[in-house]
Short mmCIF file of C-alpha atoms and ligand atoms in Angstrom, two decimals:
data_model
loop_
_atom_site.label_atom_id
_atom_site.label_comp_id
_atom_site.label_asym_id
_atom_site.label_seq_id
_atom_site.Cartn_x
_atom_site.Cartn_y
_atom_site.Cartn_z
CA UNK C 2 27.03 28.80 -4.63
CA UNK C 3 28.24 26.96 -1.55
CA UNK C 4 24.79 25.52 -1.10
CA UNK C 5 24.81 24.23 -4.64
CA UNK C 6 28.11 22.43 -4.09
CA UNK C 7 26.79 20.65 -1.03
CA UNK C 8 23.64 19.65 -2.83
CA UNK C 9 25.56 18.21 -5.74
CA UNK C 10 27.60 16.24 -3.24
CA UNK C 11 24.43 14.85 -1.76
CA UNK C 12 23.10 13.90 -5.16
CA UNK C 13 26.33 12.07 -6.00
CA UNK C 14 26.40 10.46 -2.60
CA UNK C 15 22.88 9.17 -3.04
CA UNK C 16 23.95 7.63 -6.30
CA UNK C 17 27.02 6.02 -4.74
CA UNK C 18 24.95 4.73 -1.86
CA UNK C 19 23.10 2.28 -4.06
CA UNK C 20 24.66 -0.81 -2.53
CA UNK C 21 24.56 -1.85 1.09
CA UNK C 22 28.37 -2.03 1.39
CA UNK C 23 28.84 1.33 -0.22
CA UNK C 24 26.23 2.81 2.07
CA UNK C 25 27.95 1.36 5.14
CA UNK C 26 31.42 2.53 4.14
CA UNK C 27 30.32 5.99 3.07
CA UNK C 28 27.88 6.57 5.91
CA UNK C 29 30.22 8.82 7.92
CA UNK C 30 30.96 11.11 4.95
CA UNK C 31 27.29 10.94 3.98
CA UNK C 32 26.34 12.13 7.46
CA UNK C 33 28.96 14.89 7.27
CA UNK C 34 27.40 16.24 4.11
CA UNK C 35 24.00 16.32 5.81
CA UNK C 36 25.42 18.01 8.88
CA UNK C 37 27.19 20.62 6.73
CA UNK C 38 23.92 21.29 5.00
CA UNK C 39 22.15 21.74 8.31
CA UNK C 40 24.78 24.01 9.90
CA UNK C 41 24.44 26.30 6.89
CA UNK C 42 21.08 27.30 8.25
CA UNK C 43 19.03 28.54 5.36
CA UNK C 44 18.59 26.73 2.08
CA UNK C 45 17.63 29.38 -0.46
CA UNK C 46 15.46 28.16 -3.31
CA UNK C 47 18.10 29.74 -5.57
CA UNK C 48 20.64 27.29 -4.25
CA UNK C 49 18.18 24.46 -4.65
CA UNK C 50 17.24 25.10 -8.24
CA UNK C 51 19.90 23.04 -9.96
CA UNK C 52 18.86 19.66 -8.59
CA UNK C 53 15.86 20.42 -6.41
CA UNK C 54 12.53 21.44 -7.94
CA UNK C 55 8.94 21.78 -6.75
CA UNK C 56 6.69 18.86 -7.60
CA UNK C 57 3.97 20.49 -9.68
CA UNK C 58 1.67 17.56 -10.36
CA UNK C 59 1.58 13.79 -10.79
CA UNK C 60 3.62 12.60 -13.73
CA UNK C 61 6.79 14.27 -12.56
CA UNK C 62 6.29 17.79 -13.84
CA UNK C 63 8.67 19.94 -11.82
CA UNK C 64 9.22 23.66 -11.63
CA UNK C 65 11.70 26.06 -9.98
CA UNK C 66 8.79 28.27 -8.86
CA UNK C 67 6.42 27.72 -5.97
CA UNK C 68 3.06 26.85 -7.58
CA UNK C 69 0.17 29.22 -6.92
CA UNK C 70 -2.48 27.87 -4.54
CA UNK C 71 -4.94 29.02 -1.94
CA UNK C 72 -2.95 27.41 0.90
CA UNK C 73 -5.14 26.31 3.82
CA UNK C 74 -2.53 26.68 6.60
CA UNK C 75 0.97 28.02 7.16
CA UNK C 76 2.84 25.04 5.63
CA UNK C 77 4.23 25.39 2.09
CA UNK C 78 5.87 22.90 -0.27
CA UNK C 79 9.66 23.02 -0.60
CA UNK C 80 11.76 21.74 -3.50
CA UNK C 81 12.38 18.01 -3.69
CA UNK C 82 15.66 16.21 -4.37
CA UNK C 83 16.51 13.96 -7.31
CA UNK C 84 15.50 10.31 -7.66
CA UNK C 85 17.10 7.88 -5.26
CA UNK C 86 18.59 4.77 -6.82
CA UNK C 87 17.55 1.19 -6.00
CA UNK C 88 20.17 -1.51 -6.71
CA UNK C 89 19.40 -3.84 -9.63
CA UNK C 90 19.56 -6.90 -7.36
CA UNK C 91 16.45 -5.87 -5.42
CA UNK C 92 13.09 -7.34 -6.49
CA UNK C 93 10.86 -4.47 -7.65
CA UNK C 94 7.10 -4.01 -8.06
CA UNK C 95 5.87 -3.44 -11.63
CA UNK C 96 5.67 0.39 -11.29
CA UNK C 97 9.32 0.83 -10.32
CA UNK C 98 10.50 1.69 -13.83
CA UNK C 99 7.65 3.60 -15.53
CA UNK C 100 5.49 4.70 -12.60
CA UNK C 101 2.43 2.70 -13.71
CA UNK C 102 1.09 -0.27 -11.70
CA UNK C 103 -0.17 -2.89 -14.19
CA UNK C 104 -1.24 -5.94 -12.17
CA UNK C 105 -2.91 -4.05 -9.32
CA UNK C 106 -5.72 -2.12 -11.09
CA UNK C 107 -6.73 -5.13 -13.22
CA UNK C 108 -6.71 -7.73 -10.46
CA UNK C 109 -9.94 -9.42 -9.31
CA UNK C 110 -8.59 -8.77 -5.80
CA UNK C 111 -9.92 -5.21 -6.18
CA UNK C 112 -13.40 -6.66 -5.59
CA UNK C 113 -12.70 -9.99 -3.83
CA UNK C 114 -10.98 -10.17 -0.43
CA UNK C 115 -8.21 -12.74 -0.63
CA UNK C 116 -7.62 -15.40 2.04
CA UNK C 117 -3.84 -15.58 2.32
CA UNK C 118 -1.96 -18.88 2.17
CA UNK C 119 0.47 -19.90 4.91
CA UNK C 120 3.38 -18.93 2.62
CA UNK C 121 1.92 -15.49 1.88
CA UNK C 122 1.36 -14.90 5.60
CA UNK C 123 4.90 -15.95 6.45
CA UNK C 124 6.34 -13.60 3.83
CA UNK C 125 4.11 -10.76 5.03
CA UNK C 126 5.38 -11.24 8.57
CA UNK C 127 8.96 -10.90 7.33
CA UNK C 128 8.14 -7.82 5.24
CA UNK C 129 6.17 -6.13 8.03
CA UNK C 130 9.07 -6.73 10.44
CA UNK C 131 11.40 -4.94 8.01
CA UNK C 132 8.91 -2.07 7.61
CA UNK C 133 8.73 -1.75 11.42
CA UNK C 134 12.53 -1.56 11.65
CA UNK C 135 12.71 0.97 8.82
CA UNK C 136 10.13 3.20 10.52
CA UNK C 137 12.04 2.90 13.81
CA UNK C 138 15.22 4.05 12.03
CA UNK C 139 13.34 7.08 10.66
CA UNK C 140 11.85 7.84 14.08
CA UNK C 141 15.28 7.90 15.73
CA UNK C 142 16.38 10.51 13.18
CA UNK C 143 13.52 12.98 13.80
CA UNK C 144 14.43 16.23 15.55
CA UNK C 145 14.15 19.99 14.85
CA UNK C 146 16.40 21.00 11.95
CA UNK C 147 16.18 17.69 10.05
CA UNK C 148 14.50 17.97 6.64
CA UNK C 149 11.83 15.49 5.55
CA UNK C 150 14.12 14.71 2.59
CA UNK C 151 16.73 13.48 5.06
CA UNK C 152 14.08 11.27 6.70
CA UNK C 153 13.28 9.90 3.23
CA UNK C 154 16.99 9.17 2.75
CA UNK C 155 17.07 7.16 6.00
CA UNK C 156 13.93 5.22 4.96
CA UNK C 157 15.32 4.56 1.48
CA UNK C 158 18.73 3.35 2.63
CA UNK C 159 17.37 1.24 5.51
CA UNK C 160 14.86 -0.42 3.15
CA UNK C 161 17.38 -1.37 0.49
CA UNK C 162 19.93 -2.41 3.15
CA UNK C 163 17.31 -4.98 4.27
CA UNK C 164 16.89 -6.16 0.66
CA UNK C 165 13.51 -4.48 0.19
CA UNK C 166 12.04 -1.94 -2.24
CA UNK C 167 10.34 1.20 -0.84
CA UNK C 168 6.84 0.64 -2.31
CA UNK C 169 5.82 4.33 -2.63
CA UNK C 170 8.80 5.10 -4.90
CA UNK C 171 7.36 5.77 -8.40
CA UNK C 172 3.93 4.34 -7.45
CA UNK C 173 1.68 6.36 -9.78
CA UNK C 174 4.83 8.56 -10.16
CA UNK C 175 5.17 9.34 -6.43
CA UNK C 176 8.69 10.79 -6.37
CA UNK C 177 9.99 9.60 -2.96
CA UNK C 178 10.43 6.47 -0.85
CA UNK C 179 8.01 7.32 1.97
CA UNK C 180 5.34 9.89 2.82
CA UNK C 181 6.07 12.60 5.39
CA UNK C 182 2.99 14.54 6.50
CA UNK C 183 3.65 17.63 8.63
CA UNK C 184 1.08 19.54 10.76
CA UNK C 185 -2.00 20.23 8.56
CA UNK C 186 -1.01 17.54 6.04
CA UNK C 187 -3.43 14.60 6.40
CA UNK C 188 -1.43 12.10 4.33
CA UNK C 189 0.78 11.59 1.24
CA UNK C 190 3.10 14.52 1.98
CA UNK C 191 6.18 14.48 -0.27
CA UNK C 192 9.56 14.57 1.55
CA UNK C 193 11.23 17.88 0.66
CA UNK C 194 13.88 20.40 1.76
CA UNK C 195 11.77 21.88 4.58
CA UNK C 196 13.45 21.41 7.95
CA UNK C 197 11.28 20.22 10.82
CA UNK C 198 10.68 22.93 13.40
CA UNK C 199 10.32 22.69 17.16
CA UNK C 200 6.61 22.15 17.84
CA UNK C 201 5.80 20.41 14.53
CA UNK C 202 4.10 17.04 14.33
CA UNK C 203 5.18 14.72 11.51
CA UNK C 204 3.76 11.44 10.25
CA UNK C 205 6.12 9.04 8.51
CA UNK C 206 4.39 6.40 6.37
CA UNK C 207 6.57 3.46 5.32
CA UNK C 208 5.72 0.60 2.96
CA UNK C 209 8.25 -2.11 2.12
CA UNK C 210 8.08 -4.60 -0.77
CA UNK C 211 10.01 -7.78 0.02
CA UNK C 212 9.65 -11.41 -1.15
CA UNK C 213 6.74 -10.36 -3.37
CA UNK C 214 4.55 -8.78 -0.67
CA UNK C 215 4.00 -5.34 0.88
CA UNK C 216 4.01 -4.29 4.56
CA UNK C 217 2.56 -0.86 5.41
CA UNK C 218 2.62 1.15 8.64
CA UNK C 219 2.86 4.72 9.84
CA UNK C 220 3.19 6.79 13.00
CA UNK C 221 2.95 10.47 13.95
CA UNK C 222 5.84 11.93 15.96
CA UNK C 223 6.39 15.03 18.07
CA UNK C 224 9.22 17.32 16.94
CA UNK C 225 10.77 18.92 20.04
CA UNK C 226 8.15 20.30 22.43
CA UNK C 227 4.65 20.26 21.02
CA UNK C 228 1.61 22.22 22.25
CA UNK C 229 -0.96 20.45 24.41
CA UNK C 230 -3.74 20.41 21.80
CA UNK C 231 -1.47 18.62 19.29
CA UNK C 232 -0.39 16.14 21.96
CA UNK C 233 -4.05 15.40 22.67
CA UNK C 234 -4.74 14.95 18.94
CA UNK C 235 -1.83 12.54 18.39
CA UNK C 236 -2.63 10.49 21.52
CA UNK C 237 -6.32 10.28 20.55
CA UNK C 238 -5.39 9.09 17.04
CA UNK C 239 -3.14 6.39 18.49
CA UNK C 240 -5.98 5.26 20.75
CA UNK C 241 -8.38 5.21 17.76
CA UNK C 242 -6.11 2.71 15.99
CA UNK C 243 -5.67 0.60 19.15
CA UNK C 244 -9.43 0.47 19.72
CA UNK C 245 -10.06 -0.47 16.09
CA UNK C 246 -7.44 -3.24 16.22
CA UNK C 247 -9.03 -4.65 19.38
CA UNK C 248 -12.28 -5.53 17.56
CA UNK C 249 -10.59 -7.34 14.64
CA UNK C 250 -11.59 -11.03 14.52
CA UNK C 251 -13.56 -13.35 12.21
CA UNK C 252 -17.23 -12.39 11.84
CA UNK C 253 -16.88 -8.65 12.57
CA UNK C 254 -18.26 -6.33 9.88
CA UNK C 255 -15.69 -4.08 8.15
CA UNK C 256 -17.99 -1.14 8.67
CA UNK C 257 -17.64 -1.54 12.48
CA UNK C 258 -14.05 -0.23 12.30
CA UNK C 259 -15.36 3.23 11.38
CA UNK C 260 -17.91 3.22 14.21
CA UNK C 261 -15.24 2.49 16.84
CA UNK C 262 -12.86 5.14 15.49
CA UNK C 263 -15.52 7.81 15.07
CA UNK C 264 -16.88 7.24 18.58
CA UNK C 265 -13.47 7.76 20.19
CA UNK C 266 -12.45 10.72 18.00
CA UNK C 267 -15.69 12.64 18.49
CA UNK C 268 -15.59 12.08 22.27
CA UNK C 269 -12.37 14.12 22.22
CA UNK C 270 -13.88 16.77 19.93
CA UNK C 271 -11.94 15.68 16.84
CA UNK C 272 -13.14 14.71 13.35
CA UNK C 273 -12.41 11.73 11.07
CA UNK C 274 -11.08 12.07 7.49
CA UNK C 275 -13.40 10.46 4.91
CA UNK C 276 -11.45 10.62 1.64
CA UNK C 277 -8.70 8.13 2.59
CA UNK C 278 -9.33 4.62 3.89
CA UNK C 279 -7.65 1.45 5.10
CA UNK C 280 -7.07 -1.15 2.39
CA UNK C 281 -6.35 -4.78 1.64
CA UNK C 282 -2.66 -5.54 1.17
CA UNK C 283 -0.41 -8.46 0.23
CA UNK C 284 1.07 -9.12 -3.18
CA UNK C 285 -0.81 -5.94 -4.14
CA UNK C 286 -0.10 -2.61 -2.40
CA UNK C 287 -3.78 -1.58 -2.39
CA UNK C 288 -6.76 -3.92 -2.92
CA UNK C 289 -10.07 -5.03 -1.35
CA UNK C 290 -11.36 -4.58 1.28
CA UNK C 291 -11.80 -0.82 1.51
CA UNK C 292 -12.00 0.15 5.18
CA UNK C 293 -13.49 3.59 5.97
CA UNK C 294 -12.62 5.08 9.36
CA UNK C 295 -15.81 7.17 9.72
CA UNK C 296 -19.24 6.22 11.09
CA UNK C 297 -22.28 5.16 9.07
CA UNK C 298 -20.05 4.03 6.22
CA UNK C 299 -21.20 1.60 3.54
CA UNK C 300 -18.34 -0.95 3.69
CA UNK C 301 -19.66 -4.44 2.90
CA UNK C 302 -18.56 -7.82 4.19
CA UNK C 303 -17.25 -9.44 7.34
CA UNK C 304 -13.72 -10.26 8.44
CA UNK C 305 -12.45 -13.79 7.83
CA UNK C 306 -9.36 -15.59 9.09
CA UNK C 307 -6.47 -15.22 6.65
CA UNK C 308 -7.39 -11.73 5.42
CA UNK C 309 -4.79 -8.97 5.62
CA UNK C 310 -5.57 -5.25 5.53
CA UNK C 311 -4.48 -1.94 6.96
CA UNK C 312 -6.31 0.27 9.43
CA UNK C 313 -4.98 3.84 9.32
CA UNK C 314 -7.25 6.47 10.89
CA UNK C 315 -6.55 10.12 10.03
CA UNK C 316 -7.97 12.39 12.74
CA UNK C 317 -8.33 16.16 12.39
CA UNK C 318 -8.18 18.80 15.06
CA UNK C 319 -10.86 20.84 13.22
CA UNK C 320 -13.15 19.99 10.31
CA UNK C 321 -12.97 16.56 8.58
CA UNK C 322 -12.78 18.00 5.05
CA UNK C 323 -9.58 17.69 3.00
CA UNK C 324 -8.06 19.49 0.02
CA UNK C 325 -5.30 18.53 -2.38
CA UNK C 326 -2.17 20.59 -3.07
CA UNK C 327 -1.32 21.25 -6.74
CA UNK C 328 1.38 18.51 -6.54
CA UNK C 329 -1.50 16.02 -6.84
CA UNK C 330 -0.46 14.17 -3.67
CA UNK C 331 -0.40 16.29 -0.53
CA UNK C 332 -3.80 16.07 1.22
CA UNK C 333 -4.30 18.87 3.75
CA UNK C 334 -7.09 19.86 6.14
CA UNK C 335 -9.41 22.40 4.51
CA UNK C 336 -9.26 24.64 7.62
CA UNK C 337 -5.45 24.41 7.99
CA UNK C 338 -5.68 22.82 11.45
CA UNK C 339 -3.52 19.82 12.34
CA UNK C 340 -4.11 16.18 11.45
CA UNK C 341 -2.56 12.97 12.85
CA UNK C 342 -2.45 9.34 11.71
CA UNK C 343 -1.35 5.88 12.83
CA UNK C 344 -1.38 2.70 10.74
CA UNK C 345 -0.78 -1.03 11.08
CA UNK C 346 -1.03 -3.95 8.67
CA UNK C 347 -3.25 -6.61 10.25
CA UNK C 348 -3.88 -10.32 9.81
CA UNK C 349 -7.23 -11.74 10.90
CA UNK C 350 -6.26 -14.95 12.68
CA UNK C 351 -8.58 -17.75 13.74
CA UNK C 352 -8.57 -19.34 17.17
CA UNK C 353 -6.39 -22.27 16.06
CA UNK C 354 -3.79 -19.90 14.61
CA UNK C 355 -3.95 -17.88 17.80
CA UNK C 356 -3.17 -21.00 19.86
CA UNK C 357 -0.34 -21.97 17.49
CA UNK C 358 1.21 -18.52 17.90
CA UNK C 359 0.85 -18.76 21.68
CA UNK C 360 2.74 -22.08 21.66
CA UNK C 361 5.42 -20.57 19.35
CA UNK C 362 5.77 -17.61 21.70
CA UNK C 363 6.09 -19.94 24.70
CA UNK C 364 8.97 -21.83 23.07
CA UNK C 365 10.57 -18.58 21.97
CA UNK C 366 10.51 -17.23 25.54
CA UNK C 367 11.65 -20.46 27.18
CA UNK C 368 14.46 -21.04 24.63
ZN1 ZN I 26 -1.72 2.14 3.89
#
């Protein structure tokens, strides 16, 4: 009963927190509610049932019961909280209301790689900076005992405080404002009531929509003290992304990205996920080019100055194969071993642009 009362408080608080001022003024009480919830220790699913339900499948079917599934590891889904509100003043993508993207699937940018204009690039820089700051806010919050739903709350509030919309929210009915992928979850984990435990690894994937463009990045974090094998996996995944970024320039084939990543991952004895790829991004959340992270892939085309896309390798401790939970979102390793991921949104710049940025940086430093 007590649990229920706290949860209702949270739900109301989330509703009240829909404006930046309200969020600022109610932050201390908001935090108190969260702390109360945490000090209570166990959240029984009984206590969660009124407002918190399991996500059963895409399209927002929810159930009080844990769905049946041949789980691949020790992680299980937990109930998820109610919808978080986005203030009416914030510019929203076309799926925000009914969960269905309309422009994106019908755009010719699904097959043609766009060269961004100076204005688009400028707006993407602003949006990506916000996304970076939002992810940093989430990262500061991560510790044992914090639920992934609380991380989602931080992401949601930080995004709308910056005037942005959290792109994942209601995208093809995704119920939360970011993805949180714990241990054997490869990607697209749904933030829920499960509290992070000492020794977990958790990826937080943030996308912000601001001034008509998206900025997408993610990182995997250690929760408390993590075993050596997981540390090796996370470090290797970070290096895979760094090595892939280092080859990005005009004239390089998209398929090269996968060669670089696969080489580094397999040297460490890890495998590369094949079902999820990097993607073009801009005014659309996901568009051409498709960028596989594995070797001998069939990606066509070469990089050109002005293109923007994500690189986001998912590296597995065991086998590369993935499976999908019955919620229709959560991709897990088929052997239940851990998976890590890092992501950046990139702009291919030409030499002239590179020099311009160098000059800008010089004036910025000397100012
Ligand atoms: Zn992405």
